[in-house]
Structure formats: structure tokens, C-alpha cells
């Protein structure tokens, strides 16, 4: 029978191995692999990125997600996941484990700042979803820069993922997390525990918007940098949410068309979850 000490050592070894995989992560390459056509083709309804942006837009405009503080858990080098939420919340906290990703985010957040990807088409698309017209994209960019208060380090494998005092004592009103937990966890148990850990950042009754990969065992984080992923199915995601103290409100699933399978991962589908903390 596995002792507590042996189990904890195994968990620590798994976390260390995952952290080592990310040492070669290249934000610019990752953005090129996943956030340019065909996966980010705004002229196609079946392109991955427009699907994700549509899910987030609907969730943030259903009027049940309210409050003052939105936290993006594991932002990576991307901003698309908060383009709808920045209109609802007055304070937005971006987070990531890697300093290279936090540096990428801070670069864009500076006025006229630099980024490895032009986010203008994303801003324009979300403005169009909101009925504002693509010309409002610069206003949305200014809004996003104005409401982001912090870009903080995070470790979802720690019971307290953020530094003490980073959030108001009741917790955040809403969490967003995209392609983070399954790609930094060595196994399903670790994924479930991480869901519970980030739940500690959320006030009771607050909402979680979770986007993740289905059936994925690896992705490329840069040239020659293959990062392992926990292969998930829909039932496992739902079970982990229940076990971690969330009530599922809605799950949507996207299946990749053949031409979206571009060799940078082996993902077969993507899930979008809207859930509420019990």
C-alpha cells in the first residue's frame, strides 16, 4: 500500500517533470502554431478560434456572470480568452507559471506595446460579435489595457495557487482558464486536484469558464519541444468538475475538421464548460 510520503514524493516528481518540459517553451512559436490560419480563420465558421470566441461571448452576455474581479488562470501568451470578459469586469488579473509568457503579456499591455502576434483581428471579431462593428477594436484594446491590474505568477498544483493577498478575501467572481490544467498535469488525478486548487480562488457561487483539449496526449510548445497532456474525454471532465465542487451549467464540444489537424498536437476535440462553484 502506497504511503502518504511515497505518494507526495510521486506527486512532486510529476510536477517537477512537467515544469522541466516547459523550460523550452517558445511563446512566439506557440502563437504561430495555434493562433494563425487555419485555426484562426475568421472567415470560416468551423475554425477553432472563432468557435472559442463565440462560446466566451455567449457566456459573458447571459447576464448571470457578474462581479468586480475576473481571473484568467494560466493565460499563456494569449489574450483572446478575456476579450469578452473585459467588458463585464472592472478588474482583470492575468496569470501564468512561466515568466516568458508573463513578459509576452506585459509587452502587449504597454500602450502601443509589442507582441509576437497581431491581436487586431481577434479584437475586431469580438467587437463584431458584440454588435459594435470592427472599427471599435481600438476601444476594446484600450478597455482591456485599462482593466488588467496585474500579471501574476501562478502554480495550479499548489493549494494556494496565487500569492497571499493577490485577490480580495471573498475570492474572484469569475475564473477563465484555457488549455492550462490538462497541459500542466501529469495525470487525471492531478488535473482534478488542480481544478480544486483554482476553485479556492473563486467565491462561492462564482463562475468558471473552462476551455480544454479532448483526446490530446501532446502539443508542441516550440521547435522540438513536445509537451505531454492528460488525454481527457467529456465524462472525465464532468467527473473532475463534480469532485472539485462545481456544478456544471453547460458543456459544448467542438470536433476538429481534418484540415485543423496541422501536426502541432494530436487533439481531436475541444470542450467549453460553464460551471458554478457550489
Coordinates of C-alpha atoms in Angstrom, one line a residue:
X1 CA 0.0 0.0 0.0
X2 CA 1.4 3.4 -1.0
X3 CA 2.3 5.5 2.0
X4 CA 1.4 9.2 2.2
X5 CA 5.1 10.1 1.9
X6 CA 5.6 8.0 -1.2
X7 CA 2.5 9.5 -2.8
X8 CA 3.6 13.0 -2.1
X9 CA 7.1 12.2 -3.5
X10 CA 5.5 10.8 -6.6
X11 CA 3.3 13.9 -7.0
X12 CA 6.3 16.2 -6.6
X13 CA 8.3 14.2 -9.1
X14 CA 5.4 14.5 -11.6
X15 CA 5.1 18.3 -11.1
X16 CA 8.9 18.7 -11.5
X17 CA 8.9 16.7 -14.7
X18 CA 6.1 18.8 -16.1
X19 CA 7.9 22.0 -15.1
X20 CA 11.1 20.7 -16.9
X21 CA 9.1 20.2 -20.1
X22 CA 8.2 23.9 -20.2
X23 CA 11.8 25.2 -19.9
X24 CA 12.0 25.4 -23.7
X25 CA 8.5 26.9 -24.2
X26 CA 8.6 29.5 -27.0
X27 CA 5.6 31.9 -26.9
X28 CA 6.1 33.2 -30.5
X29 CA 6.2 29.7 -31.9
X30 CA 3.2 28.5 -29.9
X31 CA 1.2 31.5 -31.1
X32 CA 2.2 30.8 -34.7
X33 CA 1.2 27.1 -34.4
X34 CA -2.2 27.7 -32.9
X35 CA -3.4 31.3 -33.5
X36 CA -2.9 31.8 -37.2
X37 CA -4.9 30.3 -40.1
X38 CA -6.4 27.7 -40.5
X39 CA -7.0 27.5 -36.7
X40 CA -7.7 31.3 -36.5
X41 CA -9.5 31.9 -39.8
X42 CA -12.2 34.4 -39.1
X43 CA -13.9 33.8 -42.4
X44 CA -14.7 30.2 -41.5
X45 CA -17.4 29.2 -39.1
X46 CA -15.7 25.9 -38.4
X47 CA -12.3 27.4 -37.5
X48 CA -11.2 26.7 -33.9
X49 CA -10.6 30.3 -32.7
X50 CA -13.9 31.8 -33.8
X51 CA -15.7 28.8 -32.1
X52 CA -13.9 29.6 -28.8
X53 CA -14.6 33.3 -29.1
X54 CA -18.3 32.6 -29.7
X55 CA -18.6 30.4 -26.6
X56 CA -16.9 33.0 -24.4
X57 CA -19.1 35.8 -25.9
X58 CA -22.3 33.9 -25.2
X59 CA -21.2 33.1 -21.6
X60 CA -20.3 36.6 -20.7
X61 CA -23.5 38.1 -22.2
X62 CA -26.0 35.8 -20.4
X63 CA -26.1 38.2 -17.5
X64 CA -25.6 35.7 -14.7
X65 CA -21.8 36.3 -14.6
X66 CA -21.3 39.4 -12.6
X67 CA -19.0 41.0 -10.1
X68 CA -15.8 43.0 -9.9
X69 CA -12.9 40.6 -10.4
X70 CA -12.1 38.2 -13.2
X71 CA -9.0 36.0 -13.0
X72 CA -7.5 34.2 -16.1
X73 CA -5.8 31.1 -14.8
X74 CA -2.8 30.1 -16.9
X75 CA -3.1 32.8 -19.6
X76 CA -0.1 31.6 -21.5
X77 CA 0.9 34.2 -24.1
X78 CA -2.7 34.7 -25.3
X79 CA -5.3 37.4 -24.8
X80 CA -8.3 36.1 -26.8
X81 CA -9.9 34.4 -23.7
X82 CA -10.5 37.7 -21.9
X83 CA -11.7 39.9 -24.8
X84 CA -15.4 39.4 -23.8
X85 CA -14.9 39.3 -20.1
X86 CA -13.0 42.6 -20.0
X87 CA -16.3 44.4 -20.8
X88 CA -18.1 42.9 -17.8
X89 CA -15.5 43.2 -15.0
X90 CA -13.7 46.3 -13.7
X91 CA -10.6 44.3 -12.6
X92 CA -8.9 41.6 -14.6
X93 CA -5.9 39.5 -13.3
X94 CA -3.8 37.6 -15.9
X95 CA -1.6 34.8 -14.6
X96 CA 0.9 32.3 -15.8
X97 CA 3.6 29.9 -14.4
X98 CA 6.2 31.0 -17.0
X99 CA 8.0 34.3 -16.9
X100 CA 8.4 34.3 -20.7
X101 CA 4.6 34.2 -21.0
X102 CA 4.1 36.9 -18.4
X103 CA 6.7 39.0 -20.3
X104 CA 4.8 38.5 -23.6
X105 CA 1.5 39.7 -22.0
X106 CA 3.2 42.7 -20.4
X107 CA 4.6 43.6 -23.7
X108 CA 1.2 44.0 -25.3
X109 CA -0.4 45.7 -22.3
X110 CA 2.0 48.6 -22.6
X111 CA 0.5 51.4 -24.7
X112 CA 1.4 50.7 -28.3
X113 CA 3.3 47.7 -26.9
X114 CA 4.8 44.9 -28.9
X115 CA 3.5 41.4 -29.2
X116 CA 4.5 38.2 -31.1
X117 CA 1.0 38.1 -32.6
X118 CA -1.2 40.9 -34.0
X119 CA -4.3 40.7 -31.9
X120 CA -6.2 43.2 -34.0
X121 CA -8.3 40.5 -36.0
X122 CA -9.3 39.0 -32.6
X123 CA -10.4 42.3 -31.2
X124 CA -12.3 43.1 -34.4
X125 CA -14.1 39.7 -34.4
X126 CA -15.2 40.1 -30.8
X127 CA -16.4 43.6 -31.5
X128 CA -18.5 42.2 -34.4
X129 CA -20.0 39.5 -32.0
X130 CA -20.9 42.3 -29.7
X131 CA -22.7 44.2 -32.5
X132 CA -20.3 47.1 -32.3
X133 CA -18.6 46.8 -35.6
X134 CA -15.0 46.1 -36.3
X135 CA -14.0 49.7 -36.1
X136 CA -14.4 49.6 -32.3
X137 CA -11.4 47.3 -31.9
X138 CA -9.2 50.1 -30.6
X139 CA -11.7 51.0 -27.9
X140 CA -11.7 47.3 -26.8
X141 CA -7.9 47.2 -26.8
X142 CA -7.9 50.3 -24.6
X143 CA -10.6 48.8 -22.3
X144 CA -8.5 45.6 -21.9
X145 CA -5.4 47.6 -21.0
X146 CA -7.3 49.7 -18.5
X147 CA -8.9 46.8 -16.6
X148 CA -5.9 44.5 -16.3
X149 CA -4.5 45.2 -12.9
X150 CA -1.8 42.5 -12.6
X151 CA 0.1 39.8 -14.5
X152 CA 1.0 37.4 -11.7
X153 CA 2.8 34.1 -11.4
X154 CA 0.6 31.1 -10.6
X155 CA 1.1 27.4 -9.7
X156 CA -2.2 25.4 -10.0
X157 CA -0.6 22.5 -8.3
X158 CA -0.3 24.5 -5.0
X159 CA -3.3 24.5 -2.7
X160 CA -2.9 28.3 -2.8
X161 CA -2.1 29.0 -6.4
X162 CA -1.6 32.8 -6.1
X163 CA 0.4 34.7 -3.5
X164 CA -1.5 35.7 -0.4
X165 CA -3.3 39.0 -0.8
X166 CA -3.4 38.8 -4.6
X167 CA -7.2 38.8 -4.6
X168 CA -9.9 40.2 -2.3
X169 CA -10.7 37.9 0.6
X170 CA -14.1 36.6 -0.8
X171 CA -12.2 35.5 -3.9
X172 CA -12.7 36.2 -7.6
X173 CA -16.2 36.5 -9.1
X174 CA -15.2 34.5 -12.2
X175 CA -12.3 32.4 -13.5
X176 CA -11.4 31.8 -17.1
X177 CA -8.9 29.0 -17.9
X178 CA -8.0 27.9 -21.4
X179 CA -5.8 24.8 -22.2
X180 CA -4.0 25.1 -18.9
X181 CA -4.9 22.4 -16.4
X182 CA -4.7 19.3 -18.7
X183 CA -1.4 20.5 -20.2
X184 CA 0.4 21.0 -16.9
X185 CA -0.9 18.0 -15.1
X186 CA 0.9 14.6 -15.2
X187 CA -2.3 12.6 -14.8
X188 CA -6.1 12.8 -14.3
X189 CA -5.8 12.9 -10.6
X190 CA -3.5 15.9 -10.8
X191 CA -5.9 17.6 -13.2
X192 CA -8.8 17.1 -10.7
X193 CA -6.7 18.4 -7.8
X194 CA -5.7 21.5 -9.9
X195 CA -9.4 22.2 -10.5
X196 CA -10.0 22.1 -6.8
X197 CA -7.0 24.4 -6.1
X198 CA -8.1 27.1 -8.5
X199 CA -11.6 26.8 -7.0
X200 CA -10.1 28.2 -3.9
X201 CA -9.5 31.5 -5.8
X202 CA -13.3 31.7 -6.6
X203 CA -16.0 33.0 -4.3
X204 CA -18.9 30.6 -3.5
X205 CA -21.5 31.0 -6.4
X206 CA -18.8 32.4 -8.7
X207 CA -18.4 31.0 -12.2
X208 CA -15.7 29.0 -14.0
X209 CA -15.4 29.2 -17.8
X210 CA -13.1 26.3 -18.8
X211 CA -11.7 25.5 -22.3
X212 CA -9.6 22.5 -22.8
X213 CA -8.5 19.7 -25.1
X214 CA -10.1 16.4 -25.7
X215 CA -8.1 13.3 -26.6
X216 CA -4.8 15.1 -26.7
X217 CA -1.6 13.5 -25.5
X218 CA 1.0 16.1 -26.5
X219 CA 1.4 19.5 -28.1
X220 CA 4.4 21.5 -29.4
X221 CA 5.5 24.4 -27.2
X222 CA 8.2 25.4 -29.6
X223 CA 10.5 23.8 -32.2
X224 CA 11.3 20.3 -31.0
X225 CA 9.6 21.0 -27.6
X226 CA 6.9 18.3 -27.1
X227 CA 4.8 18.8 -24.0
X228 CA 2.7 15.9 -22.6
X229 CA -1.0 16.4 -22.0
X230 CA -3.5 14.4 -20.0
X231 CA -5.9 12.9 -22.6
X232 CA -9.4 13.7 -21.4
X233 CA -12.9 12.7 -22.5
X234 CA -16.1 14.5 -21.7
X235 CA -17.1 12.2 -18.9
X236 CA -13.8 12.7 -17.2
X237 CA -14.1 16.5 -17.4
X238 CA -17.6 16.3 -15.9
X239 CA -16.5 14.0 -13.2
X240 CA -13.5 16.1 -12.2
X241 CA -15.7 19.2 -12.0
X242 CA -18.2 17.4 -9.7
X243 CA -15.4 16.1 -7.5
X244 CA -13.8 19.6 -7.2
X245 CA -17.0 21.3 -6.1
X246 CA -18.5 22.7 -9.3
X247 CA -22.0 22.5 -10.7
X248 CA -21.9 22.1 -14.5
X249 CA -24.2 24.6 -16.3
X250 CA -23.3 23.8 -19.9
X251 CA -20.7 21.9 -21.9
X252 CA -20.1 22.5 -25.6
X253 CA -17.8 20.3 -27.8
X254 CA -16.0 21.1 -31.0
X255 CA -14.6 18.3 -33.2
X256 CA -11.6 19.3 -35.3
X257 CA -12.1 19.1 -39.1
X258 CA -9.2 17.2 -40.8
X259 CA -7.5 20.4 -42.1
X260 CA -7.3 21.8 -38.5
X261 CA -5.1 18.8 -37.5
X262 CA -1.9 20.6 -38.5
X263 CA 0.6 18.3 -36.7
X264 CA 1.5 20.6 -33.8
X265 CA -0.6 18.3 -31.4
X266 CA -2.9 15.3 -31.6
X267 CA -6.0 16.9 -30.2
X268 CA -9.3 15.5 -31.5
X269 CA -11.7 18.0 -29.9
X270 CA -12.2 21.0 -27.6
X271 CA -14.6 21.4 -24.8
X272 CA -16.1 24.6 -23.4
X273 CA -17.6 24.4 -19.9
X274 CA -19.6 26.9 -17.9
X275 CA -19.8 25.9 -14.3
X276 CA -20.6 27.4 -10.9
X277 CA -18.8 26.9 -7.6
X278 CA -21.0 25.2 -5.1

